[in-house]
PDB file of C-alpha atoms in Angstrom:
ATOM      1  CA  MET V 281      57.925 127.740 -90.606  1.00  0.00           C
ATOM      2  CA  LYS V 282      56.669 124.911 -90.460  1.00  0.00           C
ATOM      3  CA  LYS V 283      54.077 126.877 -88.572  1.00  0.00           C
ATOM      4  CA  LEU V 284      52.988 128.887 -91.596  1.00  0.00           C
ATOM      5  CA  ASN V 285      52.710 125.959 -94.198  1.00  0.00           C
ATOM      6  CA  ALA V 286      50.705 123.997 -91.845  1.00  0.00           C
ATOM      7  CA  CYS V 287      48.285 127.381 -92.266  1.00  0.00           C
ATOM      8  CA  ILE V 288      48.625 127.587 -95.920  1.00  0.00           C
ATOM      9  CA  ALA V 289      47.895 124.167 -95.848  1.00  0.00           C
ATOM     10  CA  LEU V 290      44.587 124.473 -93.611  1.00  0.00           C
ATOM     11  CA  THR V 291      42.976 127.711 -95.858  1.00  0.00           C
ATOM     12  CA  LEU V 292      43.088 125.882 -98.816  1.00  0.00           C
ATOM     13  CA  LEU V 293      41.471 122.622 -97.549  1.00  0.00           C
ATOM     14  CA  LEU V 294      38.763 124.921 -96.153  1.00  0.00           C
ATOM     15  CA  CYS V 295      38.114 126.268 -98.991  1.00  0.00           C
ATOM     16  CA  LEU V 296      37.842 123.357-101.565  1.00  0.00           C
ATOM     17  CA  LEU V 297      35.787 120.123-101.069  1.00  0.00           C
ATOM     18  CA  THR V 298      36.819 116.593-101.609  1.00  0.00           C
ATOM     19  CA  ALA V 299      32.998 114.995-101.568  1.00  0.00           C
ATOM     20  CA  CYS V 300      33.259 115.248-105.246  1.00  0.00           C
ATOM     21  CA  GLY V 301      36.889 113.256-105.240  1.00  0.00           C
ATOM     22  CA  SER V 302      36.781 109.671-106.322  1.00  0.00           C
ATOM     23  CA  SER V 303      38.988 109.794-102.804  1.00  0.00           C
ATOM     24  CA  THR V 304      39.525 111.472 -99.766  1.00  0.00           C
ATOM     25  CA  ALA V 305      41.543 114.298-100.811  1.00  0.00           C
ATOM     26  CA  PRO V 306      45.556 113.456 -98.971  1.00  0.00           C
ATOM     27  CA  GLU V 307      47.041 115.173 -95.798  1.00  0.00           C
ATOM     28  CA  ALA V 308      48.984 118.368 -95.950  1.00  0.00           C
ATOM     29  CA  PRO V 309      52.550 117.154 -95.439  1.00  0.00           C
ATOM     30  CA  GLU V 310      54.712 118.428 -92.035  1.00  0.00           C
ATOM     31  CA  SER V 311      57.054 120.092 -93.809  1.00  0.00           C
ATOM     32  CA  PRO V 312      57.005 121.687 -97.716  1.00  0.00           C
ATOM     33  CA  ALA V 313      56.704 119.201-100.230  1.00  0.00           C
ATOM     34  CA  SER V 314      59.305 118.954-102.586  1.00  0.00           C
ATOM     35  CA  ASP V 315      58.672 119.952-106.597  1.00  0.00           C
ATOM     36  CA  PRO V 316      57.834 117.115-108.896  1.00  0.00           C
ATOM     37  CA  PRO V 317      60.653 114.730-110.702  1.00  0.00           C
ATOM     38  CA  GLN V 318      60.177 116.285-114.143  1.00  0.00           C
ATOM     39  CA  THR V 319      58.368 113.502-115.247  1.00  0.00           C
ATOM     40  CA  THR V 320      55.873 113.720-113.839  1.00  0.00           C
ATOM     41  CA  PRO V 321      52.680 115.542-115.826  1.00  0.00           C
ATOM     42  CA  VAL V 322      52.788 119.488-114.922  1.00  0.00           C
ATOM     43  CA  SER V 323      50.385 120.721-113.104  1.00  0.00           C
ATOM     44  CA  VAL V 324      48.021 123.645-114.503  1.00  0.00           C
ATOM     45  CA  GLN V 325      47.505 125.206-111.003  1.00  0.00           C
ATOM     46  CA  ASP V 326      51.206 125.508-109.421  1.00  0.00           C
ATOM     47  CA  SER V 327      49.898 128.026-106.583  1.00  0.00           C
ATOM     48  CA  LEU V 328      48.472 124.992-104.865  1.00  0.00           C
ATOM     49  CA  PRO V 329      50.134 122.632-102.935  1.00  0.00           C
ATOM     50  CA  SER V 330      51.601 119.828-104.982  1.00  0.00           C
ATOM     51  CA  LEU V 331      52.326 116.161-103.738  1.00  0.00           C
ATOM     52  CA  ALA V 332      54.936 114.361-101.358  1.00  0.00           C
ATOM     53  CA  GLN V 333      57.124 112.193-103.371  1.00  0.00           C
ATOM     54  CA  ASP V 334      55.679 109.132-100.938  1.00  0.00           C
ATOM     55  CA  GLU V 335      52.119 110.216-102.091  1.00  0.00           C
ATOM     56  CA  ALA V 336      49.791 108.750-104.929  1.00  0.00           C
ATOM     57  CA  PRO V 337      47.781 110.829-106.647  1.00  0.00           C
ATOM     58  CA  VAL V 338      44.320 110.803-106.646  1.00  0.00           C
ATOM     59  CA  ARG V 339      42.226 108.903-109.565  1.00  0.00           C
ATOM     60  CA  THR V 340      39.320 110.830-111.035  1.00  0.00           C
ATOM     61  CA  LEU V 341      37.660 108.419-113.671  1.00  0.00           C
ATOM     62  CA  CYS V 342      35.133 110.595-116.439  1.00  0.00           C
ATOM     63  CA  ARG V 343      33.840 110.191-119.745  1.00  0.00           C
ATOM     64  CA  ILE V 344      34.396 113.891-121.787  1.00  0.00           C
ATOM     65  CA  ALA V 345      31.441 114.783-122.005  1.00  0.00           C
ATOM     66  CA  ASP V 346      31.523 118.138-124.091  1.00  0.00           C
ATOM     67  CA  GLY V 347      34.706 120.938-124.944  1.00  0.00           C
ATOM     68  CA  ALA V 348      36.758 118.555-126.172  1.00  0.00           C
ATOM     69  CA  GLU V 349      37.356 120.188-129.830  1.00  0.00           C
ATOM     70  CA  ASP V 350      38.693 123.942-128.166  1.00  0.00           C
ATOM     71  CA  GLY V 351      40.564 121.573-125.140  1.00  0.00           C
ATOM     72  CA  ASN V 352      38.222 123.442-122.149  1.00  0.00           C
ATOM     73  CA  LEU V 353      36.695 120.255-121.226  1.00  0.00           C
ATOM     74  CA  LEU V 354      33.147 119.175-119.603  1.00  0.00           C
ATOM     75  CA  LEU V 355      33.909 116.049-117.721  1.00  0.00           C
ATOM     76  CA  ALA V 356      31.140 113.475-116.323  1.00  0.00           C
ATOM     77  CA  ALA V 357      31.725 111.161-113.317  1.00  0.00           C
ATOM     78  CA  LEU V 358      32.218 107.978-114.128  1.00  0.00           C
ATOM     79  CA  ASP V 359      31.487 107.179-110.279  1.00  0.00           C
ATOM     80  CA  GLY V 360      28.789 109.027-109.331  1.00  0.00           C
ATOM     81  CA  GLY V 361      27.185 112.111-110.495  1.00  0.00           C
ATOM     82  CA  CYS V 362      30.486 114.806-110.160  1.00  0.00           C
ATOM     83  CA  VAL V 363      30.700 117.190-112.987  1.00  0.00           C
ATOM     84  CA  TYR V 364      34.027 119.408-113.948  1.00  0.00           C
ATOM     85  CA  ARG V 365      35.557 121.254-115.563  1.00  0.00           C
ATOM     86  CA  LEU V 366      39.121 120.621-117.167  1.00  0.00           C
ATOM     87  CA  PRO V 367      41.371 123.041-119.373  1.00  0.00           C
ATOM     88  CA  ALA V 368      43.429 120.704-121.512  1.00  0.00           C
ATOM     89  CA  GLU V 369      45.809 123.289-122.163  1.00  0.00           C
ATOM     90  CA  ASN V 370      49.583 122.233-120.891  1.00  0.00           C
ATOM     91  CA  LEU V 371      48.337 118.974-119.092  1.00  0.00           C
ATOM     92  CA  THR V 372      50.243 116.280-120.202  1.00  0.00           C
ATOM     93  CA  VAL V 373      48.261 113.750-121.644  1.00  0.00           C
ATOM     94  CA  THR V 374      48.490 109.259-122.617  1.00  0.00           C
ATOM     95  CA  LEU V 375      46.283 108.148-125.417  1.00  0.00           C
ATOM     96  CA  ASP V 376      45.878 103.930-124.482  1.00  0.00           C
ATOM     97  CA  GLY V 377      48.999 104.480-122.613  1.00  0.00           C
ATOM     98  CA  GLN V 378      51.210 106.361-124.878  1.00  0.00           C
ATOM     99  CA  PRO V 379      52.303 110.206-124.295  1.00  0.00           C
ATOM    100  CA  ALA V 380      49.710 112.199-126.934  1.00  0.00           C
ATOM    101  CA  ASP V 381      48.648 115.814-127.014  1.00  0.00           C
ATOM    102  CA  PRO V 382      46.401 117.208-125.549  1.00  0.00           C
ATOM    103  CA  SER V 383      44.040 117.772-129.661  1.00  0.00           C
ATOM    104  CA  VAL V 384      44.220 113.904-129.138  1.00  0.00           C
ATOM    105  CA  LEU V 385      40.764 114.068-126.512  1.00  0.00           C
ATOM    106  CA  GLU V 386      37.837 114.019-128.313  1.00  0.00           C
ATOM    107  CA  ASP V 387      34.177 113.232-126.884  1.00  0.00           C
ATOM    108  CA  GLY V 388      33.013 110.481-125.075  1.00  0.00           C
ATOM    109  CA  MET V 389      36.514 109.367-124.188  1.00  0.00           C
ATOM    110  CA  PRO V 390      37.247 108.036-120.631  1.00  0.00           C
ATOM    111  CA  VAL V 391      39.244 109.473-118.750  1.00  0.00           C
ATOM    112  CA  GLU V 392      41.831 109.432-115.627  1.00  0.00           C
ATOM    113  CA  VAL V 393      42.358 112.150-113.932  1.00  0.00           C
ATOM    114  CA  ALA V 394      45.556 112.037-111.656  1.00  0.00           C
ATOM    115  CA  HIS V 395      45.594 115.101-109.173  1.00  0.00           C
ATOM    116  CA  ASN V 396      46.948 116.230-105.496  1.00  0.00           C
ATOM    117  CA  GLY V 397      42.869 115.356-104.075  1.00  0.00           C
ATOM    118  CA  LEU V 398      41.106 118.755-103.304  1.00  0.00           C
ATOM    119  CA  ILE V 399      38.149 119.480-105.070  1.00  0.00           C
ATOM    120  CA  GLN V 400      36.721 123.509-105.966  1.00  0.00           C
ATOM    121  CA  GLU V 401      33.407 124.798-105.232  1.00  0.00           C
ATOM    122  CA  THR V 402      31.801 125.433-108.013  1.00  0.00           C
ATOM    123  CA  PHE V 403      29.959 124.065-110.363  1.00  0.00           C
ATOM    124  CA  PRO V 404      30.866 122.517-112.925  1.00  0.00           C
ATOM    125  CA  ALA V 405      33.316 121.317-109.932  1.00  0.00           C
ATOM    126  CA  GLY V 406      37.417 122.209-110.288  1.00  0.00           C
ATOM    127  CA  PHE V 407      40.112 120.231-109.505  1.00  0.00           C
ATOM    128  CA  GLY V 408      43.181 121.342-107.527  1.00  0.00           C
ATOM    129  CA  GLU V 409      46.526 119.980-108.366  1.00  0.00           C
ATOM    130  CA  VAL V 410      45.820 117.960-111.765  1.00  0.00           C
ATOM    131  CA  TYR V 411      48.831 116.332-112.626  1.00  0.00           C
ATOM    132  CA  SER V 412      47.854 113.890-116.132  1.00  0.00           C
ATOM    133  CA  ILE V 413      44.887 112.919-118.210  1.00  0.00           C
ATOM    134  CA  ALA V 414      45.423 109.521-119.416  1.00  0.00           C
ATOM    135  CA  ALA V 415      42.524 108.577-122.095  1.00  0.00           C
ATOM    136  CA  TRP V 416      41.538 105.588-123.747  1.00  0.00           C
ATOM    137  CA  SER V 417      40.258 105.343-127.438  1.00  0.00           C
ATOM    138  CA  ARG V 418      36.860 103.592-128.335  1.00  0.00           C
ATOM    139  CA  GLY V 419      37.192  99.760-127.548  1.00  0.00           C
ATOM    140  CA  GLN V 420      40.787 100.518-125.264  1.00  0.00           C
ATOM    141  CA  GLY V 421      40.679  99.987-121.271  1.00  0.00           C
ATOM    142  CA  MET V 422      39.132 100.886-118.231  1.00  0.00           C
ATOM    143  CA  ASN V 423      37.357  97.718-118.209  1.00  0.00           C
ATOM    144  CA  GLY V 424      35.214  98.146-121.243  1.00  0.00           C
ATOM    145  CA  ALA V 425      34.586 101.903-120.727  1.00  0.00           C
ATOM    146  CA  GLY V 426      35.907 103.251-124.144  1.00  0.00           C
ATOM    147  CA  THR V 427      32.942 101.145-125.705  1.00  0.00           C
ATOM    148  CA  THR V 428      30.493 104.115-124.911  1.00  0.00           C
ATOM    149  CA  TYR V 429      29.929 105.625-127.390  1.00  0.00           C
ATOM    150  CA  ASP V 430      28.916 109.535-127.468  1.00  0.00           C
ATOM    151  CA  LEU V 431      25.702 110.093-126.573  1.00  0.00           C
ATOM    152  CA  CYS V 432      26.071 113.309-124.917  1.00  0.00           C
ATOM    153  CA  GLY V 433      27.048 114.790-127.897  1.00  0.00           C
ATOM    154  CA  LEU V 434      24.114 113.273-129.958  1.00  0.00           C
ATOM    155  CA  TYR V 435      21.891 114.884-127.359  1.00  0.00           C
ATOM    156  CA  LEU V 436      23.456 117.758-127.477  1.00  0.00           C
ATOM    157  CA  GLN V 437      22.776 118.055-130.475  1.00  0.00           C
ATOM    158  CA  VAL V 438      19.036 117.279-130.942  1.00  0.00           C
ATOM    159  CA  LEU V 439      18.828 120.174-128.163  1.00  0.00           C
ATOM    160  CA  GLU V 440      20.207 122.716-130.128  1.00  0.00           C
ATOM    161  CA  ASP V 441      18.284 121.519-133.245  1.00  0.00           C
ATOM    162  CA  LEU V 442      14.900 121.967-131.044  1.00  0.00           C
ATOM    163  CA  TRP V 443      16.518 125.531-130.056  1.00  0.00           C
ATOM    164  CA  GLU V 444      15.973 126.736-133.663  1.00  0.00           C
ATOM    165  CA  LYS V 445      12.980 125.083-134.501  1.00  0.00           C
ATOM    166  CA  ASP V 446      10.332 128.150-133.740  1.00  0.00           C
ATOM    167  CA  ALA V 447      12.402 129.763-131.971  1.00  0.00           C
ATOM    168  CA  GLY V 448       9.451 132.275-130.644  1.00  0.00           C
ATOM    169  CA  LEU V 449       9.136 129.166-128.388  1.00  0.00           C
ATOM    170  CA  ASN V 450      12.334 130.845-126.676  1.00  0.00           C
ATOM    171  CA  GLN V 451      12.274 134.515-127.062  1.00  0.00           C
ATOM    172  CA  ASP V 452      11.868 136.448-123.865  1.00  0.00           C
ATOM    173  CA  ILE V 453      12.939 133.597-121.418  1.00  0.00           C
ATOM    174  CA  THR V 454      15.345 133.326-118.253  1.00  0.00           C
ATOM    175  CA  GLN V 455      14.760 129.100-117.927  1.00  0.00           C
ATOM    176  CA  ILE V 456      15.285 126.351-119.365  1.00  0.00           C
ATOM    177  CA  ALA V 457      14.836 122.548-117.860  1.00  0.00           C
ATOM    178  CA  VAL V 458      16.229 119.500-119.632  1.00  0.00           C
ATOM    179  CA  ASP V 459      13.569 116.008-119.289  1.00  0.00           C
ATOM    180  CA  LEU V 460      16.542 113.506-119.832  1.00  0.00           C
ATOM    181  CA  SER V 461      14.981 111.007-116.942  1.00  0.00           C
ATOM    182  CA  ASN V 462      14.436 108.501-119.951  1.00  0.00           C
ATOM    183  CA  ALA V 463      16.504 109.058-122.736  1.00  0.00           C
ATOM    184  CA  PRO V 464      16.699 106.281-124.742  1.00  0.00           C
ATOM    185  CA  GLY V 465      21.116 105.045-124.405  1.00  0.00           C
ATOM    186  CA  GLU V 466      21.430 105.198-120.842  1.00  0.00           C
ATOM    187  CA  LEU V 467      23.331 108.523-119.507  1.00  0.00           C
ATOM    188  CA  SER V 468      24.721 108.170-116.477  1.00  0.00           C
ATOM    189  CA  GLU V 469      23.300 111.016-113.768  1.00  0.00           C
ATOM    190  CA  ALA V 470      26.596 112.650-113.917  1.00  0.00           C
ATOM    191  CA  GLU V 471      25.856 113.323-117.930  1.00  0.00           C
ATOM    192  CA  LYS V 472      22.840 113.992-117.817  1.00  0.00           C
ATOM    193  CA  ALA V 473      23.358 116.939-115.426  1.00  0.00           C
ATOM    194  CA  ALA V 474      26.474 118.067-117.943  1.00  0.00           C
ATOM    195  CA  VAL V 475      24.099 117.693-120.891  1.00  0.00           C
ATOM    196  CA  ILE V 476      21.776 120.040-119.010  1.00  0.00           C
ATOM    197  CA  TRP V 477      24.475 122.545-118.102  1.00  0.00           C
ATOM    198  CA  ARG V 478      25.701 122.723-121.099  1.00  0.00           C
ATOM    199  CA  PHE V 479      22.784 123.395-122.805  1.00  0.00           C
ATOM    200  CA  GLY V 480      21.907 126.130-120.421  1.00  0.00           C
ATOM    201  CA  GLU V 481      25.512 128.453-120.463  1.00  0.00           C
ATOM    202  CA  LYS V 482      25.186 128.452-124.983  1.00  0.00           C
ATOM    203  CA  HIS V 483      22.118 130.268-124.565  1.00  0.00           C
ATOM    204  CA  GLY V 484      23.597 132.322-121.108  1.00  0.00           C
ATOM    205  CA  LEU V 485      19.915 130.694-119.146  1.00  0.00           C
ATOM    206  CA  GLU V 486      19.807 128.733-116.083  1.00  0.00           C
ATOM    207  CA  SER V 487      18.610 125.375-117.019  1.00  0.00           C
ATOM    208  CA  PHE V 488      18.145 122.477-114.619  1.00  0.00           C
ATOM    209  CA  ALA V 489      16.772 118.755-115.143  1.00  0.00           C
ATOM    210  CA  ALA V 490      13.093 118.599-114.670  1.00  0.00           C
ATOM    211  CA  ASP V 491      10.279 117.204-116.426  1.00  0.00           C
ATOM    212  CA  PHE V 492       5.956 118.420-116.697  1.00  0.00           C
ATOM    213  CA  ASP V 493       4.574 117.024-113.724  1.00  0.00           C
ATOM    214  CA  GLU V 494       7.718 118.997-111.447  1.00  0.00           C
ATOM    215  CA  LEU V 495       7.130 122.058-112.434  1.00  0.00           C
ATOM    216  CA  LYS V 496       3.034 121.852-112.409  1.00  0.00           C
ATOM    217  CA  GLU V 497       3.561 120.873-108.774  1.00  0.00           C
ATOM    218  CA  GLN V 498       6.506 123.547-108.092  1.00  0.00           C
ATOM    219  CA  GLY V 499       4.037 125.531-109.518  1.00  0.00           C
ATOM    220  CA  THR V 500       6.489 127.199-112.368  1.00  0.00           C
ATOM    221  CA  ILE V 501       3.585 126.132-114.823  1.00  0.00           C
ATOM    222  CA  THR V 502       0.550 127.149-114.347  1.00  0.00           C
ATOM    223  CA  ALA V 503      -2.773 126.917-115.618  1.00  0.00           C
ATOM    224  CA  GLU V 504      -5.844 128.613-116.036  1.00  0.00           C
ATOM    225  CA  PRO V 505      -9.537 126.581-116.383  1.00  0.00           C
ATOM    226  CA  LEU V 506     -10.590 125.913-120.308  1.00  0.00           C
ATOM    227  CA  GLU V 507     -14.193 127.848-120.572  1.00  0.00           C
ATOM    228  CA  SER V 508     -17.037 125.677-121.741  1.00  0.00           C
ATOM    229  CA  THR V 509     -18.776 126.650-125.577  1.00  0.00           C
ATOM    230  CA  ALA V 510     -21.507 123.682-124.839  1.00  0.00           C
ATOM    231  CA  ASN V 511     -24.790 125.190-125.990  1.00  0.00           C
ATOM    232  CA  ASN V 512     -26.814 124.340-122.653  1.00  0.00           C
ATOM    233  CA  ALA V 513     -24.232 126.773-121.061  1.00  0.00           C
ATOM    234  CA  ALA V 514     -21.460 128.503-119.807  1.00  0.00           C
ATOM    235  CA  SER V 515     -19.162 126.043-117.121  1.00  0.00           C
ATOM    236  CA  TYR V 516     -15.865 125.637-116.935  1.00  0.00           C
ATOM    237  CA  GLN V 517     -14.525 122.174-116.984  1.00  0.00           C
ATOM    238  CA  SER V 518     -11.924 121.409-113.785  1.00  0.00           C
ATOM    239  CA  ASP V 519     -10.401 118.183-116.020  1.00  0.00           C
ATOM    240  CA  ALA V 520      -9.296 120.856-118.437  1.00  0.00           C
ATOM    241  CA  ALA V 521      -7.048 123.264-118.602  1.00  0.00           C
ATOM    242  CA  PHE V 522      -4.708 125.686-120.476  1.00  0.00           C
ATOM    243  CA  TYR V 523      -0.515 125.613-119.722  1.00  0.00           C
ATOM    244  CA  HIS V 524       1.295 128.440-119.113  1.00  0.00           C
ATOM    245  CA  TRP V 525       5.472 129.006-118.224  1.00  0.00           C
ATOM    246  CA  GLU V 526       5.923 132.314-119.103  1.00  0.00           C
ATOM    247  CA  ASP V 527       9.248 132.626-117.819  1.00  0.00           C
ATOM    248  CA  GLY V 528      10.594 128.952-119.687  1.00  0.00           C
ATOM    249  CA  CYS V 529      11.315 126.515-122.082  1.00  0.00           C
ATOM    250  CA  LEU V 530      10.880 122.543-121.176  1.00  0.00           C
ATOM    251  CA  PHE V 531      12.535 120.610-123.443  1.00  0.00           C
ATOM    252  CA  SER V 532      12.549 116.994-123.345  1.00  0.00           C
ATOM    253  CA  ILE V 533      13.742 113.251-125.105  1.00  0.00           C
ATOM    254  CA  THR V 534      11.870 110.457-124.767  1.00  0.00           C
ATOM    255  CA  PRO V 535      11.628 107.362-126.141  1.00  0.00           C
ATOM    256  CA  ASN V 536       9.788 105.953-129.214  1.00  0.00           C
ATOM    257  CA  GLU V 537       8.965 102.007-128.562  1.00  0.00           C
ATOM    258  CA  ASP V 538       7.251 101.942-131.959  1.00  0.00           C
ATOM    259  CA  HIS V 539      10.434  99.717-133.015  1.00  0.00           C
ATOM    260  CA  GLU V 540      11.065  97.701-129.979  1.00  0.00           C
ATOM    261  CA  GLY V 541      12.760  94.615-131.462  1.00  0.00           C
ATOM    262  CA  GLU V 542      14.789  95.863-134.367  1.00  0.00           C
ATOM    263  CA  LEU V 543      17.784  94.344-134.936  1.00  0.00           C
ATOM    264  CA  TYR V 544      20.252  96.789-136.391  1.00  0.00           C
ATOM    265  CA  THR V 545      24.287  95.855-137.005  1.00  0.00           C
ATOM    266  CA  THR V 546      25.750  99.548-135.520  1.00  0.00           C
ATOM    267  CA  PRO V 547      23.800 100.896-133.010  1.00  0.00           C
ATOM    268  CA  VAL V 548      20.637 102.848-133.578  1.00  0.00           C
ATOM    269  CA  LEU V 549      18.545 104.527-130.304  1.00  0.00           C
ATOM    270  CA  PHE V 550      14.697 105.938-131.729  1.00  0.00           C
ATOM    271  CA  PHE V 551      13.053 109.086-129.326  1.00  0.00           C
ATOM    272  CA  ASN V 552      11.338 111.766-129.704  1.00  0.00           C
ATOM    273  CA  ALA V 553      12.416 115.565-128.626  1.00  0.00           C
ATOM    274  CA  GLU V 554      10.004 118.434-127.475  1.00  0.00           C
ATOM    275  CA  LYS V 555      10.170 121.805-126.790  1.00  0.00           C
ATOM    276  CA  TRP V 556       7.028 123.428-124.974  1.00  0.00           C
ATOM    277  CA  ARG V 557       6.433 126.948-124.160  1.00  0.00           C
ATOM    278  CA  SER V 558       2.276 126.303-123.296  1.00  0.00           C
ATOM    279  CA  SER V 559      -0.502 123.797-123.970  1.00  0.00           C
ATOM    280  CA  LEU V 560      -0.905 125.984-127.578  1.00  0.00           C
ATOM    281  CA  GLY V 561       2.935 126.417-128.045  1.00  0.00           C
ATOM    282  CA  ALA V 562       4.994 123.529-128.164  1.00  0.00           C
ATOM    283  CA  TYR V 563       7.945 121.598-131.220  1.00  0.00           C
ATOM    284  CA  TYR V 564       8.144 117.657-131.689  1.00  0.00           C
ATOM    285  CA  LEU V 565      10.723 116.306-133.358  1.00  0.00           C
ATOM    286  CA  TYR V 566       8.787 112.815-133.653  1.00  0.00           C
ATOM    287  CA  ASP V 567      10.707 108.847-134.641  1.00  0.00           C
ATOM    288  CA  CYS V 568      14.079 110.503-134.413  1.00  0.00           C
ATOM    289  CA  GLN V 569      16.144 107.745-135.419  1.00  0.00           C
ATOM    290  CA  ALA V 570      19.714 107.818-134.434  1.00  0.00           C
ATOM    291  CA  ASN V 571      22.403 105.649-135.584  1.00  0.00           C
ATOM    292  CA  TRP V 572      26.573 105.133-134.495  1.00  0.00           C
ATOM    293  CA  GLY V 573      27.787 105.361-137.801  1.00  0.00           C
ATOM    294  CA  GLN V 574      31.718 104.584-140.165  1.00  0.00           C
ATOM    295  CA  THR V 575      33.197 108.201-138.394  1.00  0.00           C
ATOM    296  CA  SER V 576      33.011 107.328-135.412  1.00  0.00           C
ATOM    297  CA  SER V 577      29.583 109.724-134.381  1.00  0.00           C
ATOM    298  CA  TRP V 578      26.383 110.272-134.162  1.00  0.00           C
ATOM    299  CA  SER V 579      23.835 111.130-137.254  1.00  0.00           C
ATOM    300  CA  TYR V 580      20.335 110.830-136.501  1.00  0.00           C
ATOM    301  CA  GLN V 581      16.429 111.436-138.810  1.00  0.00           C
ATOM    302  CA  VAL V 582      13.758 113.447-137.815  1.00  0.00           C
ATOM    303  CA  GLY V 583      10.697 110.438-139.449  1.00  0.00           C
ATOM    304  CA  SER V 584       7.849 114.102-139.210  1.00  0.00           C
ATOM    305  CA  GLU V 585       7.883 117.051-137.501  1.00  0.00           C
ATOM    306  CA  MET V 586       4.756 118.570-135.336  1.00  0.00           C
ATOM    307  CA  ILE V 587       3.630 121.983-133.835  1.00  0.00           C
ATOM    308  CA  SER V 588       0.835 122.789-131.769  1.00  0.00           C
TER     309      SER V 588
END
């Protein structure tokens, strides 16, 4: 029986990664582990091995990037660049240390996931066996992590609004590139990855992080020289070209520094947003102002809109 249990544990460990976890996965016990006591949070994957009673769960700190409304959580790790998917149904949840229903979870909340340390080899990654999820309200716990606002939700909304503008630019594309490298608000690398992946998932398209120069260097964006119309003679200018992405569209959010030094009583962000398909096919949301309101959510206004 011991040999059979050891083989099963070894097979599961080979199939799952531990790289994205905050700690090394625990070793399999020599004898079958006892089921956790009734006070231990319910697992969402009963087919995976349980921790022995003398072993502590691995705890991974994350932020809910999206999905709290429907219970299919998209989590961005607070330590590292990992992104996780976690169904909230049947999870044991606490909010600010008190037992709570999964419905209290909100996008932007910091959470701590207690699990057995096994990480599934997917993107977003999946946890092995999950025992509980502890959440904190804004301003509570986790060394002030609760004071961070739901930037992922704000930028997902901006990207969706851009998608709807001049929808012909999105026609027949198979890829989306998103540049959040300089988006104001100090998004973590994991939060950026979560936003980019979720945006692509919503539209059933491949999505990845890249800026204009990277796409041009890769040959994804192609260039055709522009013919000069000088009176003397037709010639080609080496420094002028028509750029075009045949199969995709580039979305970018960049800071608007015209408001540098202005002071406000509530969190405010100023940014520009752009959707680009070619030199003659782009849409701009310029001088946008986002405010964190009394309802604990972001709203934003667009200063002007431009099309090319």
